Amino acid sequence: MLNIIRIEWLKVKNYRTFWVLLILAIGIIPASNMIVADIVGRIPKQATDLLGKNFYDFPVVWQTVAKVNSFTSVIFGLLLLTLVTNEFSYKTHRQQVIDGWERRDLVLSKLFWVITLSLIALVVSFITAFAFGEAYSSFSFSLEGSAFMIYYFLQVLASLSGALLLGMFVKRSGLATVIYLGYTMVFEKLLTLGLKRAFGSWGDLLPLQAGDKLIPFPVVDKVLPASADYSQGVYEITIIVYVVLFIGLTWRRMLKVDY
């Protein structure tokens, strides 16, 4: 595994697009929360008193940051798609097999990025939540509610696992990007609405929708509770099942297809 990590590092060490996208993905986490914090700061005090707590008060800040970041995690998916499709564009996967790699090593090399990027998103989000809580909260530090960071991690993990599977099947960077953005931004939302009308709550069990249900809008959900037809445990299990399914299909694809 260490050899796989070393080779993956050599691939991206001088790859400018990778570093630009990574910096953008990391930077947008605190940046988007700064925008939200600025908007929240303009809410009249009477309204925040009615809601009970500010969006960036401890312990609500964990949920706020997780929710805000869930809208920007698509950039990590684009980054992974770039890494995966480059393997096919530049034929590096073939060369690695010629050099002695087994096909399972190719899968492990990309799973390394799925896990690594998900952990980066988690760590940056945790630091952001702590920093914003310290800066804006009128309450003392608390880890209560920090489980929303784990929910966010699961959401990112599912999104990246899906991006990995898509990249393995489509192979072309441009087309894979269009499909990924189309699904995450439009198609799943339409599919959710269609399934809800036809089959009721089943529409909430799609990959990204299940992640959204795990992280409801903070503070507001105390006044206008979000409708959830299943318990949090069901949504957690659903996301984990999707991750296992996506990785399993990716594994099968890499081991069976003729490259």
mmCIF file of C-alpha atoms in Angstrom:
data_model
loop_
_atom_site.group_PDB
_atom_site.id
_atom_site.type_symbol
_atom_site.label_atom_id
_atom_site.label_comp_id
_atom_site.label_asym_id
_atom_site.label_seq_id
_atom_site.Cartn_x
_atom_site.Cartn_y
_atom_site.Cartn_z
ATOM 1 C CA MET A 1 0.000 0.000 0.000
ATOM 2 C CA LEU A 2 2.854 2.379 0.750
ATOM 3 C CA ASN A 3 4.174 1.827 -2.748
ATOM 4 C CA ILE A 4 0.746 2.676 -4.186
ATOM 5 C CA ILE A 5 0.614 5.893 -2.146
ATOM 6 C CA ARG A 6 4.124 6.839 -3.270
ATOM 7 C CA ILE A 7 3.237 6.355 -6.937
ATOM 8 C CA GLU A 8 -0.004 8.314 -6.572
ATOM 9 C CA TRP A 9 1.980 11.142 -4.992
ATOM 10 C CA LEU A 10 4.402 11.175 -7.920
ATOM 11 C CA LYS A 11 1.447 11.488 -10.290
ATOM 12 C CA VAL A 12 0.038 14.603 -8.639
ATOM 13 C CA LYS A 13 3.200 16.227 -7.279
ATOM 14 C CA ASN A 14 3.637 18.457 -10.330
ATOM 15 C CA TYR A 15 0.057 18.290 -11.607
ATOM 16 C CA ARG A 16 -1.135 21.901 -11.484
ATOM 17 C CA THR A 17 -4.822 21.182 -12.132
ATOM 18 C CA PHE A 18 -4.923 18.852 -9.127
ATOM 19 C CA TRP A 19 -3.487 21.461 -6.782
ATOM 20 C CA VAL A 20 -5.732 24.228 -8.115
ATOM 21 C CA LEU A 21 -8.850 22.114 -7.597
ATOM 22 C CA LEU A 22 -7.661 20.928 -4.179
ATOM 23 C CA ILE A 23 -6.962 24.478 -2.991
ATOM 24 C CA LEU A 24 -10.344 25.568 -4.354
ATOM 25 C CA ALA A 25 -12.120 22.666 -2.615
ATOM 26 C CA ILE A 26 -10.408 23.442 0.697
ATOM 27 C CA GLY A 27 -10.760 27.214 0.417
ATOM 28 C CA ILE A 28 -14.445 27.179 -0.421
ATOM 29 C CA ILE A 29 -15.266 25.538 2.922
ATOM 30 C CA PRO A 30 -14.374 28.537 5.125
ATOM 31 C CA ALA A 31 -15.234 30.998 2.346
ATOM 32 C CA SER A 32 -18.821 29.794 1.961
ATOM 33 C CA ASN A 33 -19.272 29.887 5.725
ATOM 34 C CA MET A 34 -17.946 33.434 5.833
ATOM 35 C CA ILE A 35 -20.658 34.426 3.359
ATOM 36 C CA VAL A 36 -23.344 32.696 5.410
ATOM 37 C CA ALA A 37 -22.003 34.214 8.639
ATOM 38 C CA ASP A 38 -22.146 37.671 7.061
ATOM 39 C CA ILE A 39 -25.757 37.110 6.013
ATOM 40 C CA VAL A 40 -26.662 35.749 9.439
ATOM 41 C CA GLY A 41 -25.036 38.782 11.050
ATOM 42 C CA ARG A 42 -27.602 40.995 9.325
ATOM 43 C CA ILE A 43 -30.577 39.146 10.793
ATOM 44 C CA PRO A 44 -32.345 41.340 13.380
ATOM 45 C CA LYS A 45 -31.603 40.376 16.974
ATOM 46 C CA GLN A 46 -35.324 39.876 17.615
ATOM 47 C CA ALA A 47 -35.348 37.069 15.038
ATOM 48 C CA THR A 48 -32.293 35.302 16.453
ATOM 49 C CA ASP A 49 -33.779 35.595 19.948
ATOM 50 C CA LEU A 50 -36.921 33.911 18.625
ATOM 51 C CA LEU A 51 -34.879 31.076 17.139
ATOM 52 C CA GLY A 52 -32.996 30.656 20.392
ATOM 53 C CA LYS A 53 -29.455 30.512 19.056
ATOM 54 C CA ASN A 54 -27.340 31.948 16.277
ATOM 55 C CA PHE A 55 -26.348 29.697 13.398
ATOM 56 C CA TYR A 56 -22.725 29.851 14.524
ATOM 57 C CA ASP A 57 -23.253 29.450 18.247
ATOM 58 C CA PHE A 58 -21.940 26.325 19.923
ATOM 59 C CA PRO A 59 -23.175 23.645 19.540
ATOM 60 C CA VAL A 60 -25.259 24.604 16.468
ATOM 61 C CA VAL A 61 -22.120 25.600 14.552
ATOM 62 C CA TRP A 62 -21.265 21.942 13.830
ATOM 63 C CA GLN A 63 -24.569 21.435 12.056
ATOM 64 C CA THR A 64 -24.354 24.780 10.251
ATOM 65 C CA VAL A 65 -20.897 24.153 8.836
ATOM 66 C CA ALA A 66 -21.811 20.595 7.843
ATOM 67 C CA LYS A 67 -24.935 21.820 6.026
ATOM 68 C CA VAL A 68 -23.183 24.663 4.240
ATOM 69 C CA ASN A 69 -20.306 22.426 3.190
ATOM 70 C CA SER A 70 -22.679 19.790 1.832
ATOM 71 C CA PHE A 71 -23.498 22.209 -0.992
ATOM 72 C CA THR A 72 -19.838 22.667 -1.969
ATOM 73 C CA SER A 73 -18.496 19.114 -1.706
ATOM 74 C CA VAL A 74 -19.115 18.644 -5.425
ATOM 75 C CA ILE A 75 -15.664 20.152 -6.035
ATOM 76 C CA PHE A 76 -14.025 17.184 -4.311
ATOM 77 C CA GLY A 77 -15.981 14.964 -6.691
ATOM 78 C CA LEU A 78 -14.690 16.900 -9.706
ATOM 79 C CA LEU A 79 -11.172 16.529 -8.378
ATOM 80 C CA LEU A 80 -11.549 12.767 -8.071
ATOM 81 C CA LEU A 81 -13.095 12.512 -11.536
ATOM 82 C CA THR A 82 -10.068 14.317 -12.951
ATOM 83 C CA LEU A 83 -7.697 11.840 -11.313
ATOM 84 C CA VAL A 84 -9.685 8.806 -12.453
ATOM 85 C CA THR A 85 -10.293 9.847 -16.058
ATOM 86 C CA ASN A 86 -6.656 10.869 -16.469
ATOM 87 C CA GLU A 87 -5.727 7.216 -15.932
ATOM 88 C CA PHE A 88 -7.591 6.365 -19.122
ATOM 89 C CA SER A 89 -6.725 9.503 -21.094
ATOM 90 C CA TYR A 90 -2.971 9.027 -20.593
ATOM 91 C CA LYS A 91 -3.096 5.181 -20.513
ATOM 92 C CA THR A 92 -1.251 5.105 -17.183
ATOM 93 C CA HIS A 93 -3.445 2.224 -15.978
ATOM 94 C CA ARG A 94 -2.137 0.040 -18.806
ATOM 95 C CA GLN A 95 1.442 1.001 -18.144
ATOM 96 C CA GLN A 96 1.088 0.175 -14.464
ATOM 97 C CA VAL A 97 -0.250 -3.301 -15.294
ATOM 98 C CA ILE A 98 2.666 -3.791 -17.695
ATOM 99 C CA ASP A 99 5.024 -2.714 -14.911
ATOM 100 C CA GLY A 100 3.672 -5.430 -12.622
ATOM 101 C CA TRP A 101 0.654 -3.937 -10.854
ATOM 102 C CA GLU A 102 -2.354 -6.141 -10.305
ATOM 103 C CA ARG A 103 -5.737 -4.759 -11.242
ATOM 104 C CA ARG A 104 -6.771 -4.655 -7.612
ATOM 105 C CA ASP A 105 -3.861 -2.249 -7.039
ATOM 106 C CA LEU A 106 -5.442 0.119 -9.567
ATOM 107 C CA VAL A 107 -8.669 0.068 -7.579
ATOM 108 C CA LEU A 108 -6.828 0.532 -4.289
ATOM 109 C CA SER A 109 -4.956 3.515 -5.706
ATOM 110 C CA LYS A 110 -8.244 5.289 -6.430
ATOM 111 C CA LEU A 111 -9.855 4.215 -3.171
ATOM 112 C CA PHE A 112 -6.889 5.874 -1.504
ATOM 113 C CA TRP A 113 -8.008 9.172 -3.045
ATOM 114 C CA VAL A 114 -11.650 8.609 -2.112
ATOM 115 C CA ILE A 115 -10.698 8.165 1.544
ATOM 116 C CA THR A 116 -7.999 10.845 1.543
ATOM 117 C CA LEU A 117 -10.188 13.543 -0.008
ATOM 118 C CA SER A 118 -13.075 12.648 2.314
ATOM 119 C CA LEU A 119 -10.772 12.955 5.329
ATOM 120 C CA ILE A 120 -9.427 16.283 4.073
ATOM 121 C CA ALA A 121 -12.999 17.567 3.772
ATOM 122 C CA LEU A 122 -13.752 16.332 7.293
ATOM 123 C CA VAL A 123 -10.650 17.852 8.895
ATOM 124 C CA VAL A 124 -11.034 21.232 7.169
ATOM 125 C CA SER A 125 -14.731 21.316 8.075
ATOM 126 C CA PHE A 126 -13.985 20.471 11.708
ATOM 127 C CA ILE A 127 -11.366 23.229 11.936
ATOM 128 C CA THR A 128 -13.737 25.661 10.221
ATOM 129 C CA ALA A 129 -16.570 24.840 12.629
ATOM 130 C CA PHE A 130 -14.269 25.266 15.628
ATOM 131 C CA ALA A 131 -12.872 28.575 14.319
ATOM 132 C CA PHE A 132 -16.290 30.034 13.480
ATOM 133 C CA GLY A 133 -17.681 28.884 16.796
ATOM 134 C CA GLU A 134 -14.858 30.582 18.662
ATOM 135 C CA ALA A 135 -15.273 33.741 16.574
ATOM 136 C CA TYR A 136 -19.068 34.109 16.559
ATOM 137 C CA SER A 137 -20.505 32.024 19.402
ATOM 138 C CA SER A 138 -21.715 33.626 22.585
ATOM 139 C CA PHE A 139 -21.632 30.189 24.227
ATOM 140 C CA SER A 140 -18.640 28.208 25.425
ATOM 141 C CA PHE A 141 -17.011 25.474 23.336
ATOM 142 C CA SER A 142 -18.976 22.257 23.101
ATOM 143 C CA LEU A 143 -18.648 19.049 21.086
ATOM 144 C CA GLU A 144 -22.357 18.411 21.370
ATOM 145 C CA GLY A 145 -23.693 18.105 17.845
ATOM 146 C CA SER A 146 -20.268 17.350 16.353
ATOM 147 C CA ALA A 147 -21.778 14.104 15.022
ATOM 148 C CA PHE A 148 -22.915 16.243 12.084
ATOM 149 C CA MET A 149 -19.277 16.277 11.000
ATOM 150 C CA ILE A 150 -19.436 12.486 10.678
ATOM 151 C CA TYR A 151 -22.672 12.769 8.701
ATOM 152 C CA TYR A 152 -20.926 15.223 6.395
ATOM 153 C CA PHE A 153 -18.011 12.805 6.019
ATOM 154 C CA LEU A 154 -20.419 10.022 5.018
ATOM 155 C CA GLN A 155 -22.066 12.319 2.505
ATOM 156 C CA VAL A 156 -18.740 13.215 0.906
ATOM 157 C CA LEU A 157 -17.671 9.567 0.947
ATOM 158 C CA ALA A 158 -20.845 8.545 -0.922
ATOM 159 C CA SER A 159 -20.432 11.361 -3.431
ATOM 160 C CA LEU A 160 -16.795 10.458 -4.129
ATOM 161 C CA SER A 161 -17.569 6.749 -4.370
ATOM 162 C CA GLY A 162 -20.211 7.565 -6.959
ATOM 163 C CA ALA A 163 -17.760 9.803 -8.830
ATOM 164 C CA LEU A 164 -15.208 6.969 -8.811
ATOM 165 C CA LEU A 165 -17.733 4.546 -10.307
ATOM 166 C CA LEU A 166 -18.785 7.091 -12.921
ATOM 167 C CA GLY A 167 -15.183 7.794 -13.929
ATOM 168 C CA MET A 168 -14.473 4.070 -14.303
ATOM 169 C CA PHE A 169 -17.412 3.623 -16.680
ATOM 170 C CA VAL A 170 -17.332 6.871 -18.680
ATOM 171 C CA LYS A 171 -13.527 7.385 -18.799
ATOM 172 C CA ARG A 172 -13.764 10.722 -20.646
ATOM 173 C CA SER A 173 -13.177 13.704 -18.401
ATOM 174 C CA GLY A 174 -15.535 16.159 -20.106
ATOM 175 C CA LEU A 175 -18.476 13.781 -20.384
ATOM 176 C CA ALA A 176 -17.976 12.422 -16.864
ATOM 177 C CA THR A 177 -17.925 15.975 -15.471
ATOM 178 C CA VAL A 178 -21.152 16.911 -17.258
ATOM 179 C CA ILE A 179 -22.919 13.775 -16.042
ATOM 180 C CA TYR A 180 -21.651 14.231 -12.483
ATOM 181 C CA LEU A 181 -22.685 17.885 -12.264
ATOM 182 C CA GLY A 182 -25.988 17.166 -13.951
ATOM 183 C CA TYR A 183 -26.808 14.384 -11.509
ATOM 184 C CA THR A 184 -25.706 16.144 -8.325
ATOM 185 C CA MET A 185 -27.276 19.502 -9.160
ATOM 186 C CA VAL A 186 -30.420 18.623 -11.104
ATOM 187 C CA PHE A 187 -31.198 14.997 -11.936
ATOM 188 C CA GLU A 188 -31.268 13.521 -8.438
ATOM 189 C CA LYS A 189 -33.515 16.317 -7.241
ATOM 190 C CA LEU A 190 -35.949 15.598 -10.087
ATOM 191 C CA LEU A 191 -35.678 11.870 -9.444
ATOM 192 C CA THR A 192 -36.380 12.438 -5.756
ATOM 193 C CA LEU A 193 -39.511 14.431 -6.546
ATOM 194 C CA GLY A 194 -40.695 11.802 -9.027
ATOM 195 C CA LEU A 195 -40.128 8.907 -6.627
ATOM 196 C CA LYS A 196 -41.830 10.757 -3.790
ATOM 197 C CA ARG A 197 -44.909 11.336 -5.894
ATOM 198 C CA ALA A 198 -44.976 7.744 -7.115
ATOM 199 C CA PHE A 199 -43.725 5.801 -4.084
ATOM 200 C CA GLY A 200 -43.746 8.257 -1.183
ATOM 201 C CA SER A 201 -40.756 8.333 1.166
ATOM 202 C CA TRP A 202 -38.628 6.029 -1.013
ATOM 203 C CA GLY A 203 -37.458 9.158 -2.803
ATOM 204 C CA ASP A 204 -35.480 10.140 0.300
ATOM 205 C CA LEU A 205 -33.257 7.076 0.018
ATOM 206 C CA LEU A 206 -31.244 8.231 -2.987
ATOM 207 C CA PRO A 207 -27.512 8.752 -2.261
ATOM 208 C CA LEU A 208 -27.297 12.529 -1.959
ATOM 209 C CA GLN A 209 -30.841 12.959 -0.688
ATOM 210 C CA ALA A 210 -30.156 10.591 2.194
ATOM 211 C CA GLY A 211 -27.137 12.737 3.077
ATOM 212 C CA ASP A 212 -29.281 15.868 3.025
ATOM 213 C CA LYS A 213 -31.772 14.241 5.384
ATOM 214 C CA LEU A 214 -28.955 13.491 7.822
ATOM 215 C CA ILE A 215 -28.052 17.189 7.947
ATOM 216 C CA PRO A 216 -31.214 19.333 8.185
ATOM 217 C CA PHE A 217 -31.034 23.109 8.147
ATOM 218 C CA PRO A 218 -29.804 24.259 11.578
ATOM 219 C CA VAL A 219 -31.821 26.417 13.983
ATOM 220 C CA VAL A 220 -34.677 26.744 11.497
ATOM 221 C CA ASP A 221 -35.530 23.071 11.998
ATOM 222 C CA LYS A 222 -36.427 23.951 15.593
ATOM 223 C CA VAL A 223 -39.184 26.248 14.321
ATOM 224 C CA LEU A 224 -40.073 24.441 11.095
ATOM 225 C CA PRO A 225 -39.109 20.805 11.637
ATOM 226 C CA ALA A 226 -37.882 19.071 8.494
ATOM 227 C CA SER A 227 -40.040 16.189 7.346
ATOM 228 C CA ALA A 228 -38.163 12.917 7.784
ATOM 229 C CA ASP A 229 -39.966 9.658 7.140
ATOM 230 C CA TYR A 230 -37.092 7.551 8.466
ATOM 231 C CA SER A 231 -34.821 7.688 11.493
ATOM 232 C CA GLN A 232 -31.259 8.937 11.254
ATOM 233 C CA GLY A 233 -30.025 5.372 11.560
ATOM 234 C CA VAL A 234 -31.855 4.428 8.363
ATOM 235 C CA TYR A 235 -30.216 7.261 6.445
ATOM 236 C CA GLU A 236 -26.799 6.350 7.859
ATOM 237 C CA ILE A 237 -27.187 2.723 6.805
ATOM 238 C CA THR A 238 -28.480 3.817 3.389
ATOM 239 C CA ILE A 239 -25.393 5.925 2.700
ATOM 240 C CA ILE A 240 -23.049 3.166 3.876
ATOM 241 C CA VAL A 241 -24.842 0.682 1.599
ATOM 242 C CA TYR A 242 -24.391 3.034 -1.354
ATOM 243 C CA VAL A 243 -20.683 3.431 -0.595
ATOM 244 C CA VAL A 244 -20.206 -0.341 -0.442
ATOM 245 C CA LEU A 245 -22.270 -0.795 -3.618
ATOM 246 C CA PHE A 246 -20.365 1.854 -5.588
ATOM 247 C CA ILE A 247 -16.986 0.505 -4.502
ATOM 248 C CA GLY A 248 -18.073 -3.070 -5.198
ATOM 249 C CA LEU A 249 -19.211 -2.184 -8.721
ATOM 250 C CA THR A 250 -15.992 -0.265 -9.294
ATOM 251 C CA TRP A 251 -13.949 -3.246 -8.132
ATOM 252 C CA ARG A 252 -15.873 -5.588 -10.433
ATOM 253 C CA ARG A 253 -15.506 -3.202 -13.364
ATOM 254 C CA MET A 254 -11.747 -2.942 -12.983
ATOM 255 C CA LEU A 255 -11.247 -6.679 -12.560
ATOM 256 C CA LYS A 256 -13.497 -7.790 -15.412
ATOM 257 C CA VAL A 257 -13.273 -5.211 -18.182
ATOM 258 C CA ASP A 258 -10.663 -5.518 -20.923
ATOM 259 C CA TYR A 259 -8.472 -2.418 -21.017
#
